[in-house]
mmCIF file of C-alpha atoms and ligand atoms in Angstrom:
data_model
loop_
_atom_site.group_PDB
_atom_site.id
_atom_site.type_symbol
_atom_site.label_atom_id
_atom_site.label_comp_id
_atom_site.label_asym_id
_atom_site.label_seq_id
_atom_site.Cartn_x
_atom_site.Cartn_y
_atom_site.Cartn_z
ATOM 1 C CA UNK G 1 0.000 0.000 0.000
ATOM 2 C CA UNK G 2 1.387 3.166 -0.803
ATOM 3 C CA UNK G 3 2.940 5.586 1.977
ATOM 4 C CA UNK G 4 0.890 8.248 1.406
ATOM 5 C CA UNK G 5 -2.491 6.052 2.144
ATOM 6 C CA UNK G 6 -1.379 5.615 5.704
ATOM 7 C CA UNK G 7 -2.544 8.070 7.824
ATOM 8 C CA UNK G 8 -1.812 8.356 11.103
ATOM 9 C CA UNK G 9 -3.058 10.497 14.381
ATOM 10 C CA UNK G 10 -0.173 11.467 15.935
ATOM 11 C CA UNK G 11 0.497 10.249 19.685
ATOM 12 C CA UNK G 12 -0.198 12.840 21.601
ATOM 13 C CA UNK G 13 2.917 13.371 24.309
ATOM 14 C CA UNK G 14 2.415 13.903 28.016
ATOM 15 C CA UNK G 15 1.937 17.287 28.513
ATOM 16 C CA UNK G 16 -0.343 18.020 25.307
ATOM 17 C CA UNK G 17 -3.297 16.893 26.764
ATOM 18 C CA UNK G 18 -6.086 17.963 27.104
ATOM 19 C CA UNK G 19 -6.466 18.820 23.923
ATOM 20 C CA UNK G 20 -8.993 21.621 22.765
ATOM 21 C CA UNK G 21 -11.752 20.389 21.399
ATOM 22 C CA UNK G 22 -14.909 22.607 19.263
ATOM 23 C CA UNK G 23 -18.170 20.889 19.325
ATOM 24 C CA UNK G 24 -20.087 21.440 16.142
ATOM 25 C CA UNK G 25 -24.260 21.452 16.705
ATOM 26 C CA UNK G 26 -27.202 22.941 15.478
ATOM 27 C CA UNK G 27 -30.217 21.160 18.422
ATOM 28 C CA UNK G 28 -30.427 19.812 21.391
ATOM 29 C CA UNK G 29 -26.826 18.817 21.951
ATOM 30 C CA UNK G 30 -27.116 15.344 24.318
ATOM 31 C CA UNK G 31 -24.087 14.384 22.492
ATOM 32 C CA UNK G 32 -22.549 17.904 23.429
ATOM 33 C CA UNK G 33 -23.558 17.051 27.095
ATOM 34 C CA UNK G 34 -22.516 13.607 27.434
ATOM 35 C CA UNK G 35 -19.000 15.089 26.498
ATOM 36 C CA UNK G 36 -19.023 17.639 29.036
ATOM 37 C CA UNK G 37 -20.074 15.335 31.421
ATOM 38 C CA UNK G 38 -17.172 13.218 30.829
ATOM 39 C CA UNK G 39 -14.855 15.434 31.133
ATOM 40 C CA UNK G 40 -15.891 17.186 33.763
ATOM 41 C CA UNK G 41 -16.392 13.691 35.952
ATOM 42 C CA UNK G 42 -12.846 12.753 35.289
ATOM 43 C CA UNK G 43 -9.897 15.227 35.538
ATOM 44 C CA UNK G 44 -7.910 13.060 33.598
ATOM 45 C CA UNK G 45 -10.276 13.049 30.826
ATOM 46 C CA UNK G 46 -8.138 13.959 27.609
ATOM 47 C CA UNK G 47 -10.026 16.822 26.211
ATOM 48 C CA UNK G 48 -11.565 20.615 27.228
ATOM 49 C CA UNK G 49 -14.469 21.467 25.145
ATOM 50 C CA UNK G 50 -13.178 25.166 24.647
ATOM 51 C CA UNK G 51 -15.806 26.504 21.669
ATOM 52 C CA UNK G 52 -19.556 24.851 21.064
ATOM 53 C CA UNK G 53 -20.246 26.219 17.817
ATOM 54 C CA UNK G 54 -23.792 26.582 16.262
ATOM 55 C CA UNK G 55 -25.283 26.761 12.226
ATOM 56 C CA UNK G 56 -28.380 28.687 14.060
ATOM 57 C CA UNK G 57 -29.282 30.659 17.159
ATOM 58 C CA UNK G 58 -31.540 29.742 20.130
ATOM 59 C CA UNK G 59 -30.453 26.165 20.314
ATOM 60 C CA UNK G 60 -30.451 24.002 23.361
ATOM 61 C CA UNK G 61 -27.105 23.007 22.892
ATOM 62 C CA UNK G 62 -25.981 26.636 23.242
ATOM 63 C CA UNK G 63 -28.015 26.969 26.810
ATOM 64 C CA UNK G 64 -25.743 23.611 27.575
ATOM 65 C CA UNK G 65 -22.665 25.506 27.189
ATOM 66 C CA UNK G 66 -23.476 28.522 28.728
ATOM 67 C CA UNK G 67 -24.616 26.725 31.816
ATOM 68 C CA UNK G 68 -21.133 25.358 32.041
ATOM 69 C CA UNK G 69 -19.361 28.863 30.940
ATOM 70 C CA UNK G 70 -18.091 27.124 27.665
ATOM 71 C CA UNK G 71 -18.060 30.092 25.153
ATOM 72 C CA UNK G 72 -20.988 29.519 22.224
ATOM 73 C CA UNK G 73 -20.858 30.909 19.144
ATOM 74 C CA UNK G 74 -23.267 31.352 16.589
ATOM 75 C CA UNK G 75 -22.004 30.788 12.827
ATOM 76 C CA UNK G 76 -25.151 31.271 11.396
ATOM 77 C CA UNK G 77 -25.414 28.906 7.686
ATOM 78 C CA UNK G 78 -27.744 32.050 6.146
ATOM 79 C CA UNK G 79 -25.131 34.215 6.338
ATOM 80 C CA UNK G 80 -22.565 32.724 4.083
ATOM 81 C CA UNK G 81 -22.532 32.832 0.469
ATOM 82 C CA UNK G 82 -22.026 29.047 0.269
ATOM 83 C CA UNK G 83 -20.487 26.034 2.146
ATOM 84 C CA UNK G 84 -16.852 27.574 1.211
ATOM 85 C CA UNK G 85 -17.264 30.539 3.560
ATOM 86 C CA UNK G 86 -19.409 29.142 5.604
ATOM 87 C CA UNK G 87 -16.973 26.340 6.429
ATOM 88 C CA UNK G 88 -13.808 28.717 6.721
ATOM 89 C CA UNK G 89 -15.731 30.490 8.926
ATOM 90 C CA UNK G 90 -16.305 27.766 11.511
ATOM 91 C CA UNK G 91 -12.729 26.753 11.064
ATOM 92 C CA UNK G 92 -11.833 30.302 11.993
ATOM 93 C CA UNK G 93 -14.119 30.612 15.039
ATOM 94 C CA UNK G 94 -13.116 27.056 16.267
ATOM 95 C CA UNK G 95 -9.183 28.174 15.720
ATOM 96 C CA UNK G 96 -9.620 31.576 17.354
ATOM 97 C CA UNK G 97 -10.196 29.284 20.763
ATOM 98 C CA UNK G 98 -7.308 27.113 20.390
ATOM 99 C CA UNK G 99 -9.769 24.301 19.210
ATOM 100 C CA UNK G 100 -7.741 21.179 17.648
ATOM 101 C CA UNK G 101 -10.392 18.892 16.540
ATOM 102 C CA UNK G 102 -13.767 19.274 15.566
ATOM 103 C CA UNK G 103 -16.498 16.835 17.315
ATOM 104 C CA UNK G 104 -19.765 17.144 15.462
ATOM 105 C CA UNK G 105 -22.996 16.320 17.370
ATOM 106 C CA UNK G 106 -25.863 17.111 15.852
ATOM 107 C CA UNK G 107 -24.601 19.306 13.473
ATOM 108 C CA UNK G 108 -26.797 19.909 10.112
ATOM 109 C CA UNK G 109 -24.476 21.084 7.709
ATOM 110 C CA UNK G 110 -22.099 19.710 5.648
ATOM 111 C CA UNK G 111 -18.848 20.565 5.619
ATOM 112 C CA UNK G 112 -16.394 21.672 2.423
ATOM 113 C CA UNK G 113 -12.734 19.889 1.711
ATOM 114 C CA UNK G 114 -11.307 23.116 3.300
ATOM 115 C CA UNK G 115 -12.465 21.706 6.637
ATOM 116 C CA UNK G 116 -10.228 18.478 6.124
ATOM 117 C CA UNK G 117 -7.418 20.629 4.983
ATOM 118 C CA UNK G 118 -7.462 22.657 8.283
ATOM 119 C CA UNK G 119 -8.328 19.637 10.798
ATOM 120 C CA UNK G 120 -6.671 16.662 9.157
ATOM 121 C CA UNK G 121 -8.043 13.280 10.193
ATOM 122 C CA UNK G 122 -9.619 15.481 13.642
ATOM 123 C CA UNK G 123 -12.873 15.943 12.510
ATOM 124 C CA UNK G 124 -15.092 13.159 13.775
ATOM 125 C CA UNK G 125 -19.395 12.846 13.752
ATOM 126 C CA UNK G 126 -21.573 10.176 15.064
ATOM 127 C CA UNK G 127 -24.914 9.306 12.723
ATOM 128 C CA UNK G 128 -27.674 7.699 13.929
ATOM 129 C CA UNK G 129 -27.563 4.271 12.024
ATOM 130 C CA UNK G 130 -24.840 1.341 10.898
ATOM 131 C CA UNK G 131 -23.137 3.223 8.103
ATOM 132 C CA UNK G 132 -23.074 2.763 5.359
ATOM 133 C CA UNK G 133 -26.804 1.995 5.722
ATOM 134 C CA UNK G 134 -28.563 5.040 5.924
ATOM 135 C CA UNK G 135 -26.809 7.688 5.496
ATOM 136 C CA UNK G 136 -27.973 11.750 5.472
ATOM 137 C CA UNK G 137 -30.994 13.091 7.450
ATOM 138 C CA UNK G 138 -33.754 11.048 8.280
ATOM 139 C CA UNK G 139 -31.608 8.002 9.430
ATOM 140 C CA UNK G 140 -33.824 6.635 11.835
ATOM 141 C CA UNK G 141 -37.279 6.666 10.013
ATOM 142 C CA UNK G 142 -35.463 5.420 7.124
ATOM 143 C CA UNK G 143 -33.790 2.235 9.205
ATOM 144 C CA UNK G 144 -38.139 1.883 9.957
ATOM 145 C CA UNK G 145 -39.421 2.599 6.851
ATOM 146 C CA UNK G 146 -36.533 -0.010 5.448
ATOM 147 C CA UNK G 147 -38.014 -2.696 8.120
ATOM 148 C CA UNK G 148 -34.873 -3.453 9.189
ATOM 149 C CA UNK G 149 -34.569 -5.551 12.360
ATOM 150 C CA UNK G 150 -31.090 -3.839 13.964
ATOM 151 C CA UNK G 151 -29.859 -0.640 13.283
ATOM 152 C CA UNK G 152 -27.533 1.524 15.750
ATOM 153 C CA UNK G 153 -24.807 4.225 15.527
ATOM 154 C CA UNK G 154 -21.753 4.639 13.812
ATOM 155 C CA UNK G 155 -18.825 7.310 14.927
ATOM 156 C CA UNK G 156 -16.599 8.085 11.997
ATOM 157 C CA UNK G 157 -14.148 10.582 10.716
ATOM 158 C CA UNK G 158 -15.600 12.923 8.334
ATOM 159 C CA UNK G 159 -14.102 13.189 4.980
ATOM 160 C CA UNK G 160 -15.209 14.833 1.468
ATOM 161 C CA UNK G 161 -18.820 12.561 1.408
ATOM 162 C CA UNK G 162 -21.780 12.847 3.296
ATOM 163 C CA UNK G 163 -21.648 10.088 6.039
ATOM 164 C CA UNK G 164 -18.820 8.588 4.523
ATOM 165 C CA UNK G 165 -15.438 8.688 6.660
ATOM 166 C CA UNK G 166 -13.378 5.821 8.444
ATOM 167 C CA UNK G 167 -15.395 4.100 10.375
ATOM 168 C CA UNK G 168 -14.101 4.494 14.182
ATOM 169 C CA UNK G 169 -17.159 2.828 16.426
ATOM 170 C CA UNK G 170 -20.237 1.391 16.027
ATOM 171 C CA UNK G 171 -22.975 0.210 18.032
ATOM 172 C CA UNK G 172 -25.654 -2.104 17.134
ATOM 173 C CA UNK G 173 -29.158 -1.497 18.500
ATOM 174 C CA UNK G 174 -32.637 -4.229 18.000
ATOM 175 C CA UNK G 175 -34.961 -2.361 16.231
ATOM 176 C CA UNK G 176 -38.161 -3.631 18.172
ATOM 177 C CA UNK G 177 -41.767 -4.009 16.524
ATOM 178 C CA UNK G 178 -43.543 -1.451 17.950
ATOM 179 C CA UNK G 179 -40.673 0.852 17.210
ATOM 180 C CA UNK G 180 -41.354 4.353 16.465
ATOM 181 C CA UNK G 181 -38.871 6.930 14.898
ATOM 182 C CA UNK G 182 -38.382 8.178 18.172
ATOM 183 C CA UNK G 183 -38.271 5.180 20.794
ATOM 184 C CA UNK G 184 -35.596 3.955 18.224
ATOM 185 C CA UNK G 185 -34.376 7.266 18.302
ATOM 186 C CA UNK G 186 -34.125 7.301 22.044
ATOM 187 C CA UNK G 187 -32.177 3.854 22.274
ATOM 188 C CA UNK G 188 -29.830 4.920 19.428
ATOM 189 C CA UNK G 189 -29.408 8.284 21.480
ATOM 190 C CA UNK G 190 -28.548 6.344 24.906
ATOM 191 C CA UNK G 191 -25.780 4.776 22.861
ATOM 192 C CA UNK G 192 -24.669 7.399 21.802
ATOM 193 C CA UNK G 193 -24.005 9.036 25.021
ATOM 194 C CA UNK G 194 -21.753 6.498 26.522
ATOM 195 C CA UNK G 195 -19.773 5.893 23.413
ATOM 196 C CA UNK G 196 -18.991 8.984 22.074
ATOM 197 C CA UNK G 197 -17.057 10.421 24.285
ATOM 198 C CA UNK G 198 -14.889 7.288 24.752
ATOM 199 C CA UNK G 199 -14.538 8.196 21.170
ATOM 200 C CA UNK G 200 -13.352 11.638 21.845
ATOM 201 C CA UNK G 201 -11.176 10.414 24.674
ATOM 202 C CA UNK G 202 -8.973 7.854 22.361
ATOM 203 C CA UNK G 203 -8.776 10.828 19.985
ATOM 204 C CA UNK G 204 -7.419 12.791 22.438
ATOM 205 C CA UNK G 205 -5.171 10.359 23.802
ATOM 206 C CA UNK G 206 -3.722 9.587 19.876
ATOM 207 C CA UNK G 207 -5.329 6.419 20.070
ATOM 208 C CA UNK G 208 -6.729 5.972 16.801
ATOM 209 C CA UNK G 209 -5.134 4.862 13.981
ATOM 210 C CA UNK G 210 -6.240 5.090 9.632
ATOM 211 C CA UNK G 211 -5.286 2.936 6.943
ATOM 212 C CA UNK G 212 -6.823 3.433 4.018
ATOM 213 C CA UNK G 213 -10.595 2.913 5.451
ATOM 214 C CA UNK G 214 -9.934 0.946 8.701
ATOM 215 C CA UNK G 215 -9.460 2.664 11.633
ATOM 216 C CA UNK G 216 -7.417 0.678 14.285
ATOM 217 C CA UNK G 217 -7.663 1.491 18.546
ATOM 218 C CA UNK G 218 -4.609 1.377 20.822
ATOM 219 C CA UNK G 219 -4.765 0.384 24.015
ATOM 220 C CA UNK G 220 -5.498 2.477 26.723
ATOM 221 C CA UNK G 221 -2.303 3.277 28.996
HETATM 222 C C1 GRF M 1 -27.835 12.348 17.195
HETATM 223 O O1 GRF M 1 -28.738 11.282 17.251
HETATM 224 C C2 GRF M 1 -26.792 12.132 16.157
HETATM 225 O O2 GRF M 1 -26.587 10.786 15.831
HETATM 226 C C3 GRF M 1 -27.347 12.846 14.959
HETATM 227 O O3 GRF M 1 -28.061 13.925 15.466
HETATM 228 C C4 GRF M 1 -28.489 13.645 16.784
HETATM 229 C C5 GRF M 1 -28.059 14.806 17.623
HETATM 230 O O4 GRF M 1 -28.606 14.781 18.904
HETATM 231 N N1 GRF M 1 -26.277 13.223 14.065
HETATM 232 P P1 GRF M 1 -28.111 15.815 19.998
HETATM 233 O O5 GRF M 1 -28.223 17.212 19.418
HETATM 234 O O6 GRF M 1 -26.703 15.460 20.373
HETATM 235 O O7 GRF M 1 -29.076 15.616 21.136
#
């Protein structure tokens, strides 16, 4: 395989961490809280949420932050000209904090190449369904509608496709008869919470390794 297909997250050293971390949302941000409440349970927890960044104003997820005294920003989609500016624009609000990865929960908008460019292999998302099933909004009624009989989460690095990235985690979750969009939802959500920020925390810690499409864990320390 050739050199340049290996791609790898650095170790971070002792003494790095945490590392400064922007959470991308545009709702209710239970992702955005399960992080925070990681990190603030355990002081060794390998990254400080130091920017929650929103596509619109009035947001839960922005309430979430400020109740913690995590600075929220409003980068409002409408006021872009496209997803060029738009994107440099959260780039440039998430760098003005010292943010060095991006952690999207929640967040509506899709992001151009630039955002690759400027946060290389540390921009990560979690969808609501086992990619690459599913993928884009609507992945939970769609998993339904489908009449599948599991569905779940997936956590994966974002790359130039929608939904597309190196696969870092996924969860599997029964999809039960009497399932609606949003008791599936709900399950898929619970998930969420306890595995995304052990997703953020191997980040952190350089745990995560790319070739080509497979992403690899190290062990903890
Ligand atoms: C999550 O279910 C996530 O998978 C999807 O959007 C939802 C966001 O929920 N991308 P929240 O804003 O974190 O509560």
């Amino acid at each position: 395989m050739p050199s340049d297909r290996l791609s790898t997250i650095p170790i971070v050293a002792v003494g790095e961490v945490p590392i400064k971390i922007a959470v991308l949302v545009s709702g209710s941000g239970s992702n955005l809280q399960a992080i925070l409440d990681a990190a603030a349970s355990d002081p060794g927890f390998p990254a400080q949420v130091v920017v929650v960044i929103s596509d619109r104003p009035g947001v839960k997820a922005l309430d979430r932050a400020e109740a913690v005294g995590v600075p929220g920003r409003v980068v409002a989609w409408g006021d872009f000209c496209g997803r060029e500016e738009f994107t440099a624009a959260v780039c440039d609000e998430a760098k003005a904090h010292g943010a060095e990865a991006l952690i999207l929960a929640g967040f509506m908008r899709i992001l151009s190449p630039e955002g690759m460019k400027r946060f290389p292999n540390r921009i990560v998302n979690v969808h609501p369904a086992l990619l690459p099933a599913f993928p884009g909004t609507g992945a939970v009624a769609q998993a339904i509608a489908h009449g599948v009989k599991v569905s779940g989460l997936t956590v994966h690095f974002v790359d130039e496709q929608v939904d597309h990235g190196p696969i870092i985690a996924q969860r599997i979750v029964p999809v039960l008869p009497d399932d609606t969009e949003d008791t599936l939802h709900a399950r898929i959500q619970a998930e969420e919470h306890d595995l995304y920020p052990q997703v953020v925390e191997a980040l952190a810690n350089g745990r995560l390794r790319v070739l080509g499409r497979t992403v690899t864990w190290e062990a903890a320390p």
